[in-house]
Amino acid sequence: MEFTTRVALVFAGQGAQHVGMAKELFDAYSSVRALFELASDVSKKDMRKLLFHSDEATLRETINTQPAVTLASLSALTALRLAGLRAENIAWIAGFSLGEYAALVAADVLTVEEIFTLVNERGRIMHQAGEEFKKNMGDPGMAAVLGLNSGQIRAILNDQDEVFIANYNAPEQVVISGLLRQIDRLEPLLKEAGARRVMKLSVSGPFHTPLLSNASLEFKAVVTGLRFASPKIPLYSNVSGGLMTSGAEIQARMSEQISHPVLWQKIISDATERFSERVAVEIGPGSVLSGLMRANHAEYTMFSSMKLDDMKRLVEHITIQSDS
């Protein structure tokens, strides 16, 4: 079969994980089973047990979540490649926060082994940073604010240094991150200003804020030890919201990403203006990015990739059967 429609690939981030993710792909493809073995070797963890037989609390721990979600996403990418997806069939690639690491594999920037080394170290460093934050300042928190734009939220935060905007997700969906008790204090102010919902997220650290600047510096030493190739497919940055064109730029952005907000709205706006394709595949568990794509630009047709039926629907949509 031959792919006849170019697609965008968007890779899921932390928070989309669930027990049993990628199980159908694992059972169906020997290449996915080999990927699990490689991930287990690099991570020094039984990844099959972690993804299929642990519990939600264990899977939610940052030190486990990051390699687990990355493995699930790369399992889906492996299955897509087996179905016939090639580099020339991909219009552009973006990963949401953690998802940017699996995206580096799709763009041939780093190898699978290198990515698992990075996400394991990233998970360890961010876990430790969260523990230190909790010990020194108090419980961390994040909350999705629906119904206000970023300017309205910045006015309410008013330059205080314990809560920051962490994710610019969509025109009226912004995530704030920082000290939980301050988020609790801000919640009625946000609702008074017109927020429809302030939805607390279960997190172990003040992710994507300057409160993790030390973790970002520590992780910089890890990424410095690797050689990043230039992307073979247009690849977006969470940090700048624009395309990254060189390995050196990607290397710098990956260490900055931990303490910098995710500019997802800017990514989708730029990609929609720059590229004509309106079919995108969410790679990884969950459907968060499908919702965000539609919240930014409703004309996108979205496909999932984690189950065999999802894969079948996608292939039927974007391929034609060859004579052979």
Tab-separated table of C-alpha atoms in Angstrom:
chain	number	residue	atom	x	y	z
A	1	MET	CA	0.000	0.000	0.000
A	2	GLU	CA	1.024	3.597	-0.574
A	3	PHE	CA	0.390	6.711	1.489
A	4	THR	CA	-1.270	9.336	-0.676
A	5	THR	CA	-2.055	12.062	1.885
A	6	ARG	CA	0.633	13.822	3.895
A	7	VAL	CA	-0.046	14.081	7.605
A	8	ALA	CA	1.219	15.933	10.639
A	9	LEU	CA	2.374	13.929	13.657
A	10	VAL	CA	1.713	15.295	17.154
A	11	PHE	CA	3.176	13.397	20.110
A	12	ALA	CA	1.380	13.182	23.463
A	13	GLY	CA	2.892	14.458	26.689
A	14	GLN	CA	2.900	13.475	30.326
A	15	GLY	CA	-0.555	13.080	31.860
A	16	ALA	CA	-2.035	10.972	29.056
A	17	GLN	CA	-0.680	7.700	30.471
A	18	HIS	CA	-2.835	4.771	31.537
A	19	VAL	CA	-2.247	1.147	32.469
A	20	GLY	CA	-2.385	-1.066	29.386
A	21	MET	CA	-1.334	1.563	26.856
A	22	ALA	CA	0.257	0.082	23.706
A	23	LYS	CA	-0.828	-3.461	24.673
A	24	GLU	CA	-2.547	-4.166	21.339
A	25	LEU	CA	0.491	-2.942	19.434
A	26	PHE	CA	2.782	-5.051	21.628
A	27	ASP	CA	0.720	-8.174	20.933
A	28	ALA	CA	0.487	-7.494	17.201
A	29	TYR	CA	4.030	-6.494	16.208
A	30	SER	CA	7.348	-8.183	16.939
A	31	SER	CA	9.101	-4.854	16.268
A	32	VAL	CA	7.151	-3.285	19.127
A	33	ARG	CA	8.091	-6.169	21.424
A	34	ALA	CA	11.747	-5.601	20.478
A	35	LEU	CA	11.304	-1.912	21.289
A	36	PHE	CA	10.031	-2.837	24.769
A	37	GLU	CA	13.138	-4.967	25.322
A	38	LEU	CA	15.420	-2.148	24.262
A	39	ALA	CA	13.589	0.337	26.502
A	40	SER	CA	13.828	-2.063	29.440
A	41	ASP	CA	17.568	-2.486	28.914
A	42	VAL	CA	18.222	1.262	28.729
A	43	SER	CA	15.806	2.178	31.532
A	44	LYS	CA	16.866	-0.681	33.822
A	45	LYS	CA	13.134	-1.323	34.346
A	46	ASP	CA	10.725	-4.020	33.245
A	47	MET	CA	8.763	-1.787	30.886
A	48	ARG	CA	6.255	-4.486	29.996
A	49	LYS	CA	5.379	-4.832	33.683
A	50	LEU	CA	5.280	-1.048	34.138
A	51	LEU	CA	2.923	-0.388	31.231
A	52	PHE	CA	0.678	-3.438	31.515
A	53	HIS	CA	0.702	-4.639	35.123
A	54	SER	CA	1.423	-1.680	37.403
A	55	ASP	CA	-1.189	0.657	38.894
A	56	GLU	CA	-2.127	4.213	38.031
A	57	ALA	CA	-0.254	5.676	41.020
A	58	THR	CA	2.987	3.951	40.030
A	59	LEU	CA	2.584	4.961	36.407
A	60	ARG	CA	1.864	8.559	37.454
A	61	GLU	CA	5.255	8.966	39.148
A	62	THR	CA	7.330	11.233	36.911
A	63	ILE	CA	10.311	8.905	37.026
A	64	ASN	CA	8.088	6.168	35.521
A	65	THR	CA	5.748	8.266	33.398
A	66	GLN	CA	8.386	9.737	31.146
A	67	PRO	CA	9.923	6.508	29.807
A	68	ALA	CA	6.495	4.824	29.765
A	69	VAL	CA	4.721	7.458	27.657
A	70	THR	CA	7.735	7.710	25.371
A	71	LEU	CA	7.682	3.946	24.862
A	72	ALA	CA	3.956	3.951	24.096
A	73	SER	CA	4.432	6.749	21.573
A	74	LEU	CA	7.382	5.084	19.867
A	75	SER	CA	5.386	1.851	19.706
A	76	ALA	CA	2.718	3.685	17.727
A	77	LEU	CA	5.348	5.292	15.495
A	78	THR	CA	6.849	1.847	14.848
A	79	ALA	CA	3.442	0.470	13.879
A	80	LEU	CA	2.822	3.406	11.534
A	81	ARG	CA	6.137	2.837	9.820
A	82	LEU	CA	5.290	-0.832	9.389
A	83	ALA	CA	2.009	0.280	7.803
A	84	GLY	CA	3.961	2.241	5.199
A	85	LEU	CA	4.497	5.712	6.654
A	86	ARG	CA	7.730	7.264	5.361
A	87	ALA	CA	9.462	10.568	5.995
A	88	GLU	CA	8.134	12.007	2.738
A	89	ASN	CA	4.574	11.347	3.944
A	90	ILE	CA	4.991	13.609	7.005
A	91	ALA	CA	4.335	17.336	6.618
A	92	TRP	CA	5.528	18.410	10.055
A	93	ILE	CA	6.094	17.080	13.570
A	94	ALA	CA	5.527	18.478	17.057
A	95	GLY	CA	5.572	16.944	20.515
A	96	PHE	CA	3.807	18.343	23.552
A	97	SER	CA	6.371	18.737	26.373
A	98	LEU	CA	7.613	15.170	26.985
A	99	GLY	CA	6.236	14.253	23.562
A	100	GLU	CA	8.988	16.295	21.966
A	101	TYR	CA	11.418	13.464	22.765
A	102	ALA	CA	9.549	10.833	20.764
A	103	ALA	CA	9.238	13.482	18.051
A	104	LEU	CA	13.050	13.622	17.858
A	105	VAL	CA	13.055	9.969	16.807
A	106	ALA	CA	10.437	10.618	14.127
A	107	ALA	CA	12.594	13.442	12.732
A	108	ASP	CA	15.786	11.315	12.880
A	109	VAL	CA	17.484	13.702	15.308
A	110	LEU	CA	18.443	11.048	17.887
A	111	THR	CA	18.298	7.258	18.087
A	112	VAL	CA	15.775	5.337	20.144
A	113	GLU	CA	18.506	4.347	22.615
A	114	GLU	CA	19.559	7.969	23.059
A	115	ILE	CA	15.966	9.085	23.602
A	116	PHE	CA	15.376	6.541	26.358
A	117	THR	CA	18.606	7.640	28.020
A	118	LEU	CA	17.369	11.236	27.932
A	119	VAL	CA	13.825	10.645	29.165
A	120	ASN	CA	15.022	8.473	32.020
A	121	GLU	CA	17.430	11.196	33.146
A	122	ARG	CA	14.797	13.876	32.590
A	123	GLY	CA	12.306	11.936	34.699
A	124	ARG	CA	14.851	11.417	37.465
A	125	ILE	CA	15.926	15.061	37.533
A	126	MET	CA	12.369	16.400	37.464
A	127	HIS	CA	11.291	13.946	40.162
A	128	GLN	CA	14.107	15.089	42.436
A	129	ALA	CA	13.347	18.732	41.698
A	130	GLY	CA	9.712	18.172	42.642
A	131	GLU	CA	10.712	16.531	45.914
A	132	GLU	CA	13.029	19.418	46.770
A	133	PHE	CA	10.344	21.960	45.894
A	134	LYS	CA	7.839	20.211	48.138
A	135	LYS	CA	10.335	20.079	51.008
A	136	ASN	CA	11.394	23.721	50.732
A	137	MET	CA	8.262	25.525	49.552
A	138	GLY	CA	5.223	23.261	49.775
A	139	ASP	CA	3.063	21.128	47.494
A	140	PRO	CA	3.397	21.864	43.774
A	141	GLY	CA	0.363	22.196	41.551
A	142	MET	CA	-0.868	22.798	38.033
A	143	ALA	CA	-4.316	23.814	36.848
A	144	ALA	CA	-5.925	24.151	33.427
A	145	VAL	CA	-7.856	27.411	33.171
A	146	LEU	CA	-10.680	27.329	30.612
A	147	GLY	CA	-12.415	30.427	29.324
A	148	LEU	CA	-9.713	33.072	29.786
A	149	ASN	CA	-6.944	34.090	27.434
A	150	SER	CA	-3.304	34.353	28.440
A	151	GLY	CA	-3.411	38.133	28.789
A	152	GLN	CA	-6.284	37.977	31.262
A	153	ILE	CA	-4.470	35.318	33.284
A	154	ARG	CA	-1.187	37.245	33.323
A	155	ALA	CA	-3.060	40.241	34.745
A	156	ILE	CA	-4.375	38.098	37.600
A	157	LEU	CA	-0.983	36.502	38.296
A	158	ASN	CA	0.372	40.053	38.409
A	159	ASP	CA	4.097	39.211	38.330
A	160	GLN	CA	4.080	37.239	41.564
A	161	ASP	CA	6.803	34.591	41.663
A	162	GLU	CA	5.042	31.444	42.888
A	163	VAL	CA	2.636	30.712	39.999
A	164	PHE	CA	3.378	31.044	36.283
A	165	ILE	CA	1.777	30.241	32.939
A	166	ALA	CA	3.154	26.822	31.976
A	167	ASN	CA	1.202	25.902	28.827
A	168	TYR	CA	-0.305	28.140	26.176
A	169	ASN	CA	-2.603	25.420	24.856
A	170	ALA	CA	-5.313	27.251	22.912
A	171	PRO	CA	-6.893	30.724	22.741
A	172	GLU	CA	-8.944	30.085	25.875
A	173	GLN	CA	-7.092	27.183	27.471
A	174	VAL	CA	-4.037	28.011	29.544
A	175	VAL	CA	-2.283	25.955	32.225
A	176	ILE	CA	-0.765	27.586	35.294
A	177	SER	CA	1.903	25.945	37.440
A	178	GLY	CA	3.615	26.593	40.751
A	179	LEU	CA	2.828	26.513	44.446
A	180	LEU	CA	-0.471	24.707	45.056
A	181	ARG	CA	-1.639	26.936	47.895
A	182	GLN	CA	-1.174	29.978	45.659
A	183	ILE	CA	-3.140	28.321	42.871
A	184	ASP	CA	-5.907	27.677	45.418
A	185	ARG	CA	-5.815	31.369	46.357
A	186	LEU	CA	-5.973	32.446	42.723
A	187	GLU	CA	-8.838	30.121	41.749
A	188	PRO	CA	-11.705	32.398	42.901
A	189	LEU	CA	-10.029	35.389	41.216
A	190	LEU	CA	-9.825	33.452	37.954
A	191	LYS	CA	-13.473	32.417	38.166
A	192	GLU	CA	-14.507	35.964	39.028
A	193	ALA	CA	-12.705	37.128	35.880
A	194	GLY	CA	-14.740	34.700	33.769
A	195	ALA	CA	-12.980	31.324	33.843
A	196	ARG	CA	-15.468	28.548	33.123
A	197	ARG	CA	-13.326	25.959	34.901
A	198	VAL	CA	-10.127	25.804	36.901
A	199	MET	CA	-9.210	22.138	36.657
A	200	LYS	CA	-6.477	20.902	39.005
A	201	LEU	CA	-3.935	18.488	37.521
A	202	SER	CA	-2.166	15.766	39.474
A	203	VAL	CA	1.548	16.619	39.224
A	204	SER	CA	4.713	16.141	41.255
A	205	GLY	CA	6.437	19.405	40.381
A	206	PRO	CA	5.944	22.987	39.129
A	207	PHE	CA	6.648	21.944	35.540
A	208	HIS	CA	7.536	24.416	32.772
A	209	THR	CA	8.226	27.326	35.113
A	210	PRO	CA	11.347	29.173	36.314
A	211	LEU	CA	10.901	27.251	39.578
A	212	LEU	CA	12.630	24.353	37.783
A	213	SER	CA	15.561	26.386	36.486
A	214	ASN	CA	18.063	24.326	38.512
A	215	ALA	CA	16.650	21.114	37.033
A	216	SER	CA	17.003	22.639	33.591
A	217	LEU	CA	20.668	23.387	34.238
A	218	GLU	CA	21.284	19.874	35.522
A	219	PHE	CA	19.636	18.367	32.464
A	220	LYS	CA	21.732	20.582	30.188
A	221	ALA	CA	24.784	18.578	31.239
A	222	VAL	CA	23.019	15.395	30.080
A	223	VAL	CA	22.052	16.662	26.615
A	224	THR	CA	25.494	18.185	26.093
A	225	GLY	CA	26.937	14.679	25.935
A	226	LEU	CA	24.937	13.749	22.823
A	227	ARG	CA	25.218	14.750	19.183
A	228	PHE	CA	21.907	16.025	17.817
A	229	ALA	CA	21.417	15.679	14.058
A	230	SER	CA	19.503	18.264	12.058
A	231	PRO	CA	15.860	17.195	11.573
A	232	LYS	CA	14.944	15.489	8.308
A	233	ILE	CA	11.313	16.564	8.703
A	234	PRO	CA	10.044	20.017	9.779
A	235	LEU	CA	10.142	19.897	13.588
A	236	TYR	CA	8.574	22.374	16.006
A	237	SER	CA	9.938	23.612	19.329
A	238	ASN	CA	7.876	23.953	22.514
A	239	VAL	CA	10.234	26.715	23.640
A	240	SER	CA	10.103	29.005	20.596
A	241	GLY	CA	6.871	27.850	18.978
A	242	GLY	CA	8.746	27.802	15.663
A	243	LEU	CA	10.636	25.313	13.553
A	244	MET	CA	14.047	24.051	14.656
A	245	THR	CA	16.492	23.710	11.783
A	246	SER	CA	19.786	22.531	13.303
A	247	GLY	CA	20.950	19.917	15.764
A	248	ALA	CA	22.667	22.584	17.861
A	249	GLU	CA	19.426	24.528	18.201
A	250	ILE	CA	17.495	21.424	19.202
A	251	GLN	CA	20.115	20.533	21.810
A	252	ALA	CA	19.794	23.968	23.418
A	253	ARG	CA	16.001	23.926	23.337
A	254	MET	CA	15.692	20.524	25.021
A	255	SER	CA	17.449	21.678	28.188
A	256	GLU	CA	15.492	24.956	28.238
A	257	GLN	CA	12.183	23.132	27.807
A	258	ILE	CA	11.926	21.953	31.442
A	259	SER	CA	11.620	25.482	32.834
A	260	HIS	CA	10.017	27.201	29.837
A	261	PRO	CA	6.296	27.321	29.009
A	262	VAL	CA	4.925	25.125	26.224
A	263	LEU	CA	3.913	27.373	23.304
A	264	TRP	CA	1.474	24.908	21.754
A	265	GLN	CA	-0.961	27.530	20.488
A	266	LYS	CA	1.862	29.259	18.622
A	267	ILE	CA	3.033	25.955	17.124
A	268	ILE	CA	-0.387	25.101	15.718
A	269	SER	CA	-0.935	28.634	14.450
A	270	ASP	CA	2.402	28.627	12.613
A	271	ALA	CA	1.922	25.120	11.200
A	272	THR	CA	-1.587	25.945	9.967
A	273	GLU	CA	-0.304	29.029	8.168
A	274	ARG	CA	2.849	27.397	6.810
A	275	PHE	CA	1.510	23.974	5.718
A	276	SER	CA	-1.600	23.093	3.731
A	277	GLU	CA	-2.150	19.624	5.254
A	278	ARG	CA	-5.160	19.327	7.557
A	279	VAL	CA	-4.825	15.680	8.672
A	280	ALA	CA	-2.947	15.016	11.898
A	281	VAL	CA	-2.221	11.865	13.875
A	282	GLU	CA	-1.996	11.926	17.658
A	283	ILE	CA	0.891	9.624	18.542
A	284	GLY	CA	0.723	8.238	22.063
A	285	PRO	CA	-1.929	7.594	24.683
A	286	GLY	CA	-5.034	9.690	25.196
A	287	SER	CA	-6.793	12.265	23.033
A	288	VAL	CA	-5.715	15.536	24.670
A	289	LEU	CA	-3.888	16.811	21.600
A	290	SER	CA	-6.801	16.001	19.301
A	291	GLY	CA	-8.945	18.283	21.435
A	292	LEU	CA	-6.300	21.004	21.444
A	293	MET	CA	-5.851	20.807	17.680
A	294	ARG	CA	-9.564	21.394	17.187
A	295	ALA	CA	-9.596	24.132	19.849
A	296	ASN	CA	-6.929	25.967	17.871
A	297	HIS	CA	-8.143	25.222	14.329
A	298	ALA	CA	-11.366	23.275	13.880
A	299	GLU	CA	-10.613	22.208	10.304
A	300	TYR	CA	-8.122	19.493	11.306
A	301	THR	CA	-9.121	15.864	10.862
A	302	MET	CA	-7.587	13.947	13.755
A	303	PHE	CA	-6.674	10.275	14.046
A	304	SER	CA	-5.481	8.191	16.984
A	305	SER	CA	-2.777	5.546	16.729
A	306	MET	CA	-2.726	3.374	19.843
A	307	LYS	CA	-5.088	0.569	18.900
A	308	LEU	CA	-5.368	-1.664	15.851
A	309	ASP	CA	-8.769	-0.236	14.911
A	310	ASP	CA	-7.318	3.273	15.143
A	311	MET	CA	-4.483	2.242	12.863
A	312	LYS	CA	-6.896	0.644	10.382
A	313	ARG	CA	-9.055	3.793	10.169
A	314	LEU	CA	-5.983	5.930	9.627
A	315	VAL	CA	-4.537	3.702	6.916
A	316	GLU	CA	-7.895	3.528	5.122
A	317	HIS	CA	-8.114	7.308	5.138
A	318	ILE	CA	-4.650	8.125	3.844
A	319	THR	CA	-3.686	5.194	1.594
A	320	ILE	CA	-4.691	3.443	-1.563
A	321	GLN	CA	-4.156	-0.238	-2.161
A	322	SER	CA	-1.399	-1.026	-4.654
A	323	ASP	CA	-2.007	-3.541	-7.439
A	324	SER	CA	0.236	-5.977	-5.655
